Amino acid sequence: MEAQKLMAISLRNETKKESEYQQKMLLAWVHPVSPVSILKYANARLSWEKPDHDGGSKITCYIVEMQTKEEEGWTTCSESRALEVTVTGLTRGKEYFFRVCAANEKGRSEPKSLLAPVIVKDNSTGPVINLLCNTFSVKAGNDLKIDVPFKGTPQPTVSWAKDGNMLKETSRVNVLTSDTSSQITIKDAARIDVGIYEVIVTNSVGTTSAEIIVNVFERPGPPCEFNVDEVSADFVTLSWQPPNYTGGCQISNYVVEKRDIGSTVWQTVSATVARTSIKISRLTQGTEYQFRIAAENRYGKSPFVESEPVVAQYPFKPPGPPTDLQVVNATKSVMVIAWSKPESDGGSPIIGYHIECKDQSSILWTKLNRSPMTITKMHTSLLIRECVRKDSGQYTLTVQNTGGTLSKVVTCKVLDRPGPPAGPLQVSGLSAEKCTLSWGPPLENGGAEIMNYIVEKCETSRVSWTLVYGDMMATTCKVTKLLKGNEYLFRVRAVNIYGEGETLESEPIKAMDPYTVPSAPTDVEVTSATADSMTICWKRPDSDGGSRISGYIIENREKQGIRWKRVNKKAVYDLRVKASGLHEGCEYEFRVFAENAAGLSEPSNPCPLTLAEDPKFLPSPPAKPTIIDSSKSSITLSWNKPLFDGGAAITGYKVEFRKSTEEDWTVGVNNTDKTDFTVNGLTSGIEYVFIVRSINKIGISEPSPETDAQVAMDREEEPRFDISPEMRKTLLVKDGGSFTLTLPFTGKPVPNVTWEKANVDLRVRGLINTTSSVTSITVEGATRDDSGKYMVKLRNVAGNASLTLNVRVLDSPGPPTHIVVKDVTKNSATVTWDIPENEGGAPVKNYYVDIRDISRTGWTRLTDKCHRLSYRVSDLEEGGIYFFRITGENEYGIGVPAETKEGTKMRGTI
């Protein structure tokens, strides 16, 4: 039903009572959004257009009213600013009238009515898909959007499927459905997106669906079933099958290349092969070749698939001669002859025979048959085209006649890629970072031994598979580098000599640790306290959650405080910790968390409140001191810290001594913060004993046990070197660099130190520095002459000691030695030499040989690649006098040259 259109009319009242415009507005109707008949659910949706004029004030809302045929008054249905409205709650079978008026701040417009009544009827319809095309193509890497319009009453629901399975939406594949259409968006299209998609539209009336074929255009996969069918001395025949994946479009051609097995360069045989076979000619007999093939479409070339190396040679030899040739029957015009097969067929089945004859008086043989003669017998054959793995098995041939029955079993093995591994693909030993996969060998091995398995993984939120193992030999493997919380799929396929088989896929598995957080620590207590610190101890948790405890976190809180504060920045591994930085006079409570790989435990119960104050205890005394040195007037002793500090830090130690024959103690030092002390001013030859007392802020401890009696006298110790095994290794120094050899030593009295090196005065070449316990030598600007052995000698009245250190300066070699010119003729000579005495830290790898005529000053290079200790020079002038120069080279550079001192005259032998 078409609705009438009326223009909005604005009326102006120009009375003095109103200075503003009074507007009245009429609306222009359009027909309802849906046909006049209403939906099954008794709803009606109406729409209209704005008035042509708003009366000078913005329209605030539209008022929709309705009236049944039996009623006289109008009922308000809706007040809104929208240009359409859905009226609900209608009664099926009744007739309704509708009208709409616009309102602004001055009031309502005149209403506009829908002239014809609306009858509520059941208007349900089944879903319909209006798809113009069901095949869509996209280039790999591009985005694809497919919009499927549909309609139906009531509003249908939409679902998508791919290759018979419900479509899983990912970050790349999304579905957006509106009231009238459903759109699928595929971002960065890839090979995995190829397939048959099905859109299913359903409402209460029925269900309909449509199939959509999606192709992704990209480079094809490699050809498969690559075979070398025939090999001869100068040609080979290759065949293959088209790729399993063509890249979404037709294969245009194949590229065939070859290479000599001794070369790395591939040569193109043909780049325009249209069929799946080729004969490659002009090969060299006896040469080993390798071939490779790639498929090509309009989007590029696939990866190459390579053959095994093949030697170009005949695969067989000529057969031997037939045997037992005889004439079976003869007439005037015909002879019947018979023979037996040759003893050897040369490695190839006999395909026929050539027959020749000659007269008894002739010497020429005449050929009787133009082509080879084939001997046939009664036979039967079974031809199976395009064999697959399932065609493997035992075939029984039964022959029957009146004389009986004969059966023969023939075993057929179809050579093909293997089937999927035996499932299920089990996942065990799962953690947040790794798991173990296991599977069974394929039930169908394709007629060949399984060489290895290919294992891949894929996050369920992605579409790409990642290679884990490409050559797994076992039927179990460990997968690492998983991301905690991510869900993974795994798949395995077997490989034999004919290619990769079908895949076996696992169920989705989430990478999660099999353990939990530990239980809380127990028995937290403060074992000692001072004014600014406390020591807290606790016991291990009853359960570690299945994972080793990696540390503990400690927190404290003041009595009047609310927040807990962390005590330790890093996790502690012991069952106690010292909390410092406390406020004197405050009370503190502590709690402890245990931590493992899964995280932190619940906090322990807090310990009782403890007051931060200094303890009221003296420290314990040190253990028995030890005499470590003595002289005529002094004795040195050392001791360890006391086991108990009294709850306060040890601030020092008091040392006392007495003569072993006396009772009174003398103070050596009142307070020293060290754990060793030298008592001076003693009488030579007198025996003394010593004690030590600990000191903290509370006071001085009881004395330690007395030392053993010690006479004040000089000690004698043999000199020795105090070095590590690392210092005995050869020191490597770059040319021009500097190095220092430092050696700590001991000995009493202090030994005399000397440095020596063969043929070198080290006091001039280096800087020697010696103290009472360390000696060192520093050499600046090191050269090859500084390589060698450096000997250090120590000597005192108690004995001697020596040590040899090796230094190697990494420099170019020195001059070669013993240059001799021999085997001199009128135009040639041989120069010989020996390796340099100093090769510069690395062996000489080659020598430079130069020559100079006596009449010239410049040298001419004969060779820079001489690897021997001699070189023969030819094409010299007779009577000429020549000088020769030899220079060594190692990995650090060209060395010092050496030349002949006298010229060599070219003359013939006498």
CSV table of N, CA and C in Angstrom, one decimal, residues 446-561:
chain,number,residue,atom,x,y,z
A,446,GLY,N,53.4,-48.2,3.1
A,446,GLY,CA,53.6,-47.9,1.7
A,446,GLY,C,54.6,-48.8,0.9
A,447,GLY,N,54.8,-50.0,1.5
A,447,GLY,CA,55.7,-50.9,0.8
A,447,GLY,C,57.1,-50.6,1.0
A,448,ALA,N,57.5,-49.7,1.9
A,448,ALA,CA,58.9,-49.4,2.1
A,448,ALA,C,59.1,-49.2,3.6
A,449,GLU,N,60.4,-49.3,4.0
A,449,GLU,CA,60.7,-49.1,5.4
A,449,GLU,C,60.5,-47.6,5.8
A,450,ILE,N,59.9,-47.3,7.0
A,450,ILE,CA,59.8,-46.0,7.5
A,450,ILE,C,61.2,-45.4,7.8
A,451,MET,N,61.6,-44.3,7.2
A,451,MET,CA,62.9,-43.8,7.4
A,451,MET,C,62.9,-42.9,8.6
A,452,ASN,N,61.9,-42.0,8.8
A,452,ASN,CA,61.9,-41.1,9.9
A,452,ASN,C,60.5,-40.5,10.0
A,453,TYR,N,60.3,-39.6,11.0
A,453,TYR,CA,59.0,-39.0,11.3
A,453,TYR,C,59.2,-37.5,11.3
A,454,ILE,N,58.2,-36.7,10.9
A,454,ILE,CA,58.2,-35.3,10.9
A,454,ILE,C,57.2,-34.8,12.0
A,455,VAL,N,57.7,-34.1,13.0
A,455,VAL,CA,56.9,-33.6,14.1
A,455,VAL,C,56.7,-32.1,14.0
A,456,GLU,N,55.4,-31.6,14.2
A,456,GLU,CA,55.1,-30.2,14.1
A,456,GLU,C,54.2,-29.8,15.2
A,457,LYS,N,54.2,-28.5,15.6
A,457,LYS,CA,53.3,-28.0,16.6
A,457,LYS,C,52.7,-26.7,16.1
A,458,CYS,N,51.5,-26.4,16.7
A,458,CYS,CA,50.8,-25.2,16.2
A,458,CYS,C,50.0,-24.7,17.4
A,459,GLU,N,50.0,-23.4,17.7
A,459,GLU,CA,49.2,-22.8,18.7
A,459,GLU,C,47.8,-22.7,18.1
A,460,THR,N,46.7,-23.0,18.9
A,460,THR,CA,45.4,-23.0,18.4
A,460,THR,C,44.9,-21.6,18.0
A,461,SER,N,45.6,-20.6,18.5
A,461,SER,CA,45.2,-19.2,18.1
A,461,SER,C,45.8,-18.8,16.8
A,462,ARG,N,46.6,-19.7,16.2
A,462,ARG,CA,47.2,-19.4,14.9
A,462,ARG,C,46.9,-20.5,13.9
A,463,VAL,N,47.3,-20.3,12.6
A,463,VAL,CA,47.1,-21.3,11.6
A,463,VAL,C,48.3,-21.9,11.0
A,464,SER,N,49.5,-21.3,11.4
A,464,SER,CA,50.7,-21.8,10.8
A,464,SER,C,51.3,-22.9,11.8
A,465,TRP,N,51.9,-23.9,11.1
A,465,TRP,CA,52.6,-25.0,11.9
A,465,TRP,C,54.0,-24.8,11.9
A,466,THR,N,54.7,-25.1,13.0
A,466,THR,CA,56.1,-24.9,13.2
A,466,THR,C,56.8,-26.3,13.3
A,467,LEU,N,57.9,-26.4,12.6
A,467,LEU,CA,58.6,-27.7,12.6
A,467,LEU,C,59.3,-27.9,13.9
A,468,VAL,N,59.1,-29.0,14.5
A,468,VAL,CA,59.8,-29.4,15.8
A,468,VAL,C,61.0,-30.3,15.5
A,469,TYR,N,60.7,-31.4,14.8
A,469,TYR,CA,61.8,-32.4,14.3
A,469,TYR,C,61.5,-32.7,12.9
A,470,GLY,N,62.5,-32.7,12.0
A,470,GLY,CA,62.3,-33.1,10.7
A,470,GLY,C,62.9,-34.5,10.3
A,471,ASP,N,63.6,-35.1,11.3
A,471,ASP,CA,64.2,-36.4,11.1
A,471,ASP,C,64.2,-37.2,12.3
A,472,MET,N,63.0,-37.3,13.0
A,472,MET,CA,62.9,-38.1,14.2
A,472,MET,C,62.8,-39.6,13.8
A,473,MET,N,63.7,-40.4,14.4
A,473,MET,CA,63.8,-41.8,14.1
A,473,MET,C,62.9,-42.6,15.0
A,474,ALA,N,62.7,-42.2,16.3
A,474,ALA,CA,62.0,-42.9,17.2
A,474,ALA,C,60.5,-42.6,17.2
A,475,THR,N,59.7,-43.3,17.9
A,475,THR,CA,58.2,-43.0,18.0
A,475,THR,C,57.9,-42.3,19.2
A,476,THR,N,58.8,-41.6,19.8
A,476,THR,CA,58.6,-40.7,20.9
A,476,THR,C,59.6,-39.6,20.9
A,477,CYS,N,59.2,-38.4,21.3
A,477,CYS,CA,60.1,-37.2,21.3
A,477,CYS,C,59.7,-36.3,22.3
A,478,LYS,N,60.6,-35.4,22.7
A,478,LYS,CA,60.4,-34.3,23.7
A,478,LYS,C,60.3,-33.0,23.0
A,479,VAL,N,59.2,-32.3,23.3
A,479,VAL,CA,59.0,-30.9,22.7
A,479,VAL,C,59.2,-29.9,23.8
A,480,THR,N,60.1,-28.9,23.5
A,480,THR,CA,60.5,-27.9,24.4
A,480,THR,C,60.1,-26.5,23.9
A,481,LYS,N,60.4,-25.5,24.7
A,481,LYS,CA,60.1,-24.1,24.3
A,481,LYS,C,58.7,-23.8,24.1
A,482,LEU,N,57.8,-24.4,24.9
A,482,LEU,CA,56.4,-24.0,24.9
A,482,LEU,C,56.2,-22.8,25.8
A,483,LEU,N,55.1,-22.1,25.5
A,483,LEU,CA,54.7,-20.8,26.2
A,483,LEU,C,53.7,-21.2,27.2
A,484,LYS,N,53.9,-20.8,28.5
A,484,LYS,CA,53.0,-21.2,29.5
A,484,LYS,C,51.6,-20.6,29.3
A,485,GLY,N,50.5,-21.4,29.4
A,485,GLY,CA,49.2,-20.9,29.3
A,485,GLY,C,48.7,-21.0,27.8
A,486,ASN,N,49.5,-21.2,26.8
A,486,ASN,CA,49.1,-21.3,25.4
A,486,ASN,C,48.6,-22.7,25.1
A,487,GLU,N,47.6,-22.8,24.2
A,487,GLU,CA,47.0,-24.1,23.9
A,487,GLU,C,47.7,-24.6,22.6
A,488,TYR,N,48.1,-25.8,22.5
A,488,TYR,CA,48.9,-26.3,21.3
A,488,TYR,C,48.2,-27.5,20.7
A,489,LEU,N,48.4,-27.7,19.4
A,489,LEU,CA,48.1,-28.9,18.7
A,489,LEU,C,49.4,-29.5,18.2
A,490,PHE,N,49.6,-30.8,18.1
A,490,PHE,CA,50.7,-31.5,17.6
A,490,PHE,C,50.3,-32.5,16.5
A,491,ARG,N,51.2,-32.6,15.5
A,491,ARG,CA,50.9,-33.6,14.5
A,491,ARG,C,52.2,-34.3,14.1
A,492,VAL,N,52.0,-35.5,13.6
A,492,VAL,CA,53.2,-36.4,13.2
A,492,VAL,C,52.8,-37.0,11.9
A,493,ARG,N,53.8,-37.1,11.0
A,493,ARG,CA,53.6,-37.9,9.8
A,493,ARG,C,54.9,-38.7,9.5
A,494,ALA,N,54.7,-39.9,8.9
A,494,ALA,CA,55.9,-40.8,8.6
A,494,ALA,C,56.4,-40.5,7.2
A,495,VAL,N,57.7,-40.8,7.0
A,495,VAL,CA,58.4,-40.6,5.8
A,495,VAL,C,59.0,-41.9,5.3
A,496,ASN,N,58.8,-42.3,4.1
A,496,ASN,CA,59.6,-43.4,3.5
A,496,ASN,C,60.2,-42.9,2.2
A,497,ILE,N,60.8,-43.7,1.4
A,497,ILE,CA,61.5,-43.3,0.2
A,497,ILE,C,60.6,-42.7,-0.8
A,498,TYR,N,59.3,-42.9,-0.6
A,498,TYR,CA,58.4,-42.3,-1.6
A,498,TYR,C,57.7,-41.0,-1.2
A,499,GLY,N,58.0,-40.5,0.0
A,499,GLY,CA,57.5,-39.2,0.4
A,499,GLY,C,57.0,-39.2,1.8
A,500,GLU,N,56.3,-38.1,2.1
A,500,GLU,CA,55.7,-37.9,3.4
A,500,GLU,C,54.3,-38.4,3.4
A,501,GLY,N,53.9,-39.1,4.5
A,501,GLY,CA,52.6,-39.7,4.6
A,501,GLY,C,51.6,-38.8,5.2
A,502,GLU,N,50.4,-39.4,5.5
A,502,GLU,CA,49.3,-38.6,6.1
A,502,GLU,C,49.7,-38.3,7.6
A,503,THR,N,49.0,-37.3,8.1
A,503,THR,CA,49.3,-36.8,9.5
A,503,THR,C,48.4,-37.4,10.5
A,504,LEU,N,48.9,-37.5,11.7
A,504,LEU,CA,48.2,-37.9,12.9
A,504,LEU,C,48.2,-36.7,13.9
A,505,GLU,N,47.1,-36.2,14.2
A,505,GLU,CA,47.0,-34.9,15.0
A,505,GLU,C,46.5,-35.2,16.4
A,506,SER,N,47.0,-34.5,17.4
A,506,SER,CA,46.6,-34.6,18.8
A,506,SER,C,45.4,-33.8,19.1
A,507,GLU,N,44.9,-34.0,20.3
A,507,GLU,CA,43.9,-33.1,20.8
A,507,GLU,C,44.5,-31.8,21.3
A,508,PRO,N,43.8,-30.7,21.4
A,508,PRO,CA,44.4,-29.5,22.0
A,508,PRO,C,44.9,-29.7,23.4
A,509,ILE,N,46.1,-29.2,23.7
A,509,ILE,CA,46.7,-29.4,25.0
A,509,ILE,C,47.2,-28.0,25.5
A,510,LYS,N,46.9,-27.6,26.7
A,510,LYS,CA,47.3,-26.3,27.2
A,510,LYS,C,48.6,-26.6,28.1
A,511,ALA,N,49.6,-25.7,27.8
A,511,ALA,CA,50.9,-25.9,28.5
A,511,ALA,C,50.8,-25.3,29.9
A,512,MET,N,50.7,-26.2,30.8
A,512,MET,CA,50.5,-25.8,32.2
A,512,MET,C,51.4,-26.7,33.1
A,513,ASP,N,51.9,-26.2,34.2
A,513,ASP,CA,52.8,-27.0,35.1
A,513,ASP,C,51.9,-28.0,35.9
A,514,PRO,N,52.4,-29.1,36.2
A,514,PRO,CA,51.6,-30.1,36.9
A,514,PRO,C,51.7,-29.9,38.5
A,515,TYR,N,52.3,-28.8,38.9
A,515,TYR,CA,52.4,-28.6,40.3
A,515,TYR,C,51.7,-27.3,40.7
A,516,THR,N,51.6,-27.1,42.0
A,516,THR,CA,50.9,-25.9,42.6
A,516,THR,C,51.8,-25.2,43.6
A,517,VAL,N,51.3,-24.1,44.1
A,517,VAL,CA,52.1,-23.3,45.1
A,517,VAL,C,52.3,-24.1,46.3
A,518,PRO,N,53.3,-23.9,47.1
A,518,PRO,CA,53.5,-24.7,48.3
A,518,PRO,C,52.6,-24.2,49.4
A,519,SER,N,52.5,-25.0,50.5
A,519,SER,CA,51.8,-24.6,51.7
A,519,SER,C,52.6,-23.5,52.5
A,520,ALA,N,52.0,-22.9,53.5
A,520,ALA,CA,52.7,-21.8,54.2
A,520,ALA,C,53.8,-22.4,55.1
A,521,PRO,N,54.9,-21.7,55.3
A,521,PRO,CA,55.9,-22.1,56.3
A,521,PRO,C,55.2,-22.1,57.7
A,522,THR,N,55.9,-22.8,58.7
A,522,THR,CA,55.3,-22.9,60.0
A,522,THR,C,56.3,-22.4,61.1
A,523,ASP,N,55.9,-22.3,62.3
A,523,ASP,CA,56.7,-22.0,63.5
A,523,ASP,C,57.6,-20.8,63.3
A,524,VAL,N,57.1,-19.7,62.8
A,524,VAL,CA,57.9,-18.5,62.7
A,524,VAL,C,58.2,-17.9,64.0
A,525,GLU,N,59.4,-17.6,64.3
A,525,GLU,CA,59.8,-17.0,65.6
A,525,GLU,C,61.0,-16.1,65.5
A,526,VAL,N,61.2,-15.2,66.4
A,526,VAL,CA,62.4,-14.3,66.5
A,526,VAL,C,63.3,-14.9,67.5
A,527,THR,N,64.5,-15.3,67.0
A,527,THR,CA,65.5,-15.9,67.9
A,527,THR,C,66.4,-15.0,68.6
A,528,SER,N,66.6,-13.8,68.0
A,528,SER,CA,67.5,-12.8,68.7
A,528,SER,C,67.0,-11.4,68.2
A,529,ALA,N,67.3,-10.4,69.1
A,529,ALA,CA,66.9,-9.0,68.7
A,529,ALA,C,67.8,-8.0,69.3
A,530,THR,N,68.0,-6.9,68.5
A,530,THR,CA,68.8,-5.8,69.0
A,530,THR,C,67.9,-4.5,68.8
A,531,ALA,N,68.5,-3.4,69.0
A,531,ALA,CA,67.8,-2.1,68.9
A,531,ALA,C,67.3,-1.9,67.5
A,532,ASP,N,68.1,-2.4,66.5
A,532,ASP,CA,67.8,-2.1,65.1
A,532,ASP,C,67.7,-3.3,64.2
A,533,SER,N,67.7,-4.5,64.8
A,533,SER,CA,67.7,-5.7,63.9
A,533,SER,C,67.1,-6.9,64.7
A,534,MET,N,66.6,-7.9,64.0
A,534,MET,CA,66.1,-9.1,64.6
A,534,MET,C,66.4,-10.3,63.7
A,535,THR,N,66.6,-11.4,64.3
A,535,THR,CA,66.9,-12.6,63.5
A,535,THR,C,65.6,-13.5,63.6
A,536,ILE,N,65.1,-13.9,62.4
A,536,ILE,CA,63.8,-14.6,62.3
A,536,ILE,C,64.1,-16.0,61.8
A,537,CYS,N,63.5,-17.0,62.4
A,537,CYS,CA,63.7,-18.4,61.9
A,537,CYS,C,62.3,-19.0,61.7
A,538,TRP,N,62.2,-20.1,60.9
A,538,TRP,CA,61.0,-20.8,60.6
A,538,TRP,C,61.3,-22.2,60.1
A,539,LYS,N,60.2,-23.0,60.0
A,539,LYS,CA,60.3,-24.3,59.5
A,539,LYS,C,59.8,-24.4,58.0
A,540,ARG,N,60.2,-25.4,57.3
A,540,ARG,CA,59.8,-25.6,55.9
A,540,ARG,C,58.3,-25.9,55.9
A,541,PRO,N,57.6,-25.6,54.7
A,541,PRO,CA,56.2,-25.9,54.6
A,541,PRO,C,56.0,-27.5,54.6
A,542,ASP,N,54.8,-27.9,55.0
A,542,ASP,CA,54.5,-29.3,55.0
A,542,ASP,C,54.5,-29.9,53.6
A,543,SER,N,54.1,-29.0,52.6
A,543,SER,CA,54.0,-29.5,51.2
A,543,SER,C,54.7,-28.5,50.3
A,544,ASP,N,55.6,-29.0,49.4
A,544,ASP,CA,56.2,-28.0,48.4
A,544,ASP,C,55.4,-27.9,47.1
A,545,GLY,N,54.2,-28.4,47.1
A,545,GLY,CA,53.3,-28.3,45.9
A,545,GLY,C,53.8,-29.1,44.7
A,546,GLY,N,54.7,-30.0,44.9
A,546,GLY,CA,55.2,-30.8,43.7
A,546,GLY,C,56.4,-30.2,43.0
A,547,SER,N,56.9,-29.0,43.5
A,547,SER,CA,58.0,-28.3,42.9
A,547,SER,C,58.9,-27.9,44.0
A,548,ARG,N,60.3,-27.9,43.8
A,548,ARG,CA,61.2,-27.6,44.8
A,548,ARG,C,61.1,-26.1,45.3
A,549,ILE,N,61.2,-25.9,46.6
A,549,ILE,CA,61.1,-24.6,47.2
A,549,ILE,C,62.3,-23.8,46.7
A,550,SER,N,62.1,-22.6,46.0
A,550,SER,CA,63.2,-21.8,45.4
A,550,SER,C,63.6,-20.7,46.4
A,551,GLY,N,62.8,-20.4,47.4
A,551,GLY,CA,63.2,-19.3,48.3
A,551,GLY,C,62.1,-18.9,49.2
A,552,TYR,N,62.3,-17.9,50.1
A,552,TYR,CA,61.3,-17.5,51.0
A,552,TYR,C,61.3,-15.9,51.0
A,553,ILE,N,60.1,-15.4,51.2
A,553,ILE,CA,59.9,-13.9,51.2
A,553,ILE,C,59.4,-13.6,52.7
A,554,ILE,N,60.0,-12.6,53.3
A,554,ILE,CA,59.7,-12.3,54.7
A,554,ILE,C,59.1,-10.9,54.7
A,555,GLU,N,58.1,-10.7,55.5
A,555,GLU,CA,57.4,-9.4,55.7
A,555,GLU,C,57.3,-9.1,57.2
A,556,ASN,N,57.3,-7.8,57.6
A,556,ASN,CA,57.1,-7.4,59.0
A,556,ASN,C,56.1,-6.3,59.0
A,557,ARG,N,55.6,-6.1,60.3
A,557,ARG,CA,54.6,-5.0,60.5
A,557,ARG,C,54.7,-4.6,62.0
A,558,GLU,N,54.7,-3.2,62.2
A,558,GLU,CA,54.8,-2.7,63.5
A,558,GLU,C,53.4,-3.0,64.2
A,559,LYS,N,53.5,-2.9,65.5
A,559,LYS,CA,52.3,-3.2,66.4
A,559,LYS,C,51.2,-2.2,66.0
A,560,GLN,N,51.5,-1.0,65.8
A,560,GLN,CA,50.4,0.0,65.5
A,560,GLN,C,50.2,0.1,64.0
A,561,GLY,N,50.9,-0.6,63.2
A,561,GLY,CA,50.8,-0.5,61.7
A,561,GLY,C,49.7,-1.3,61.1
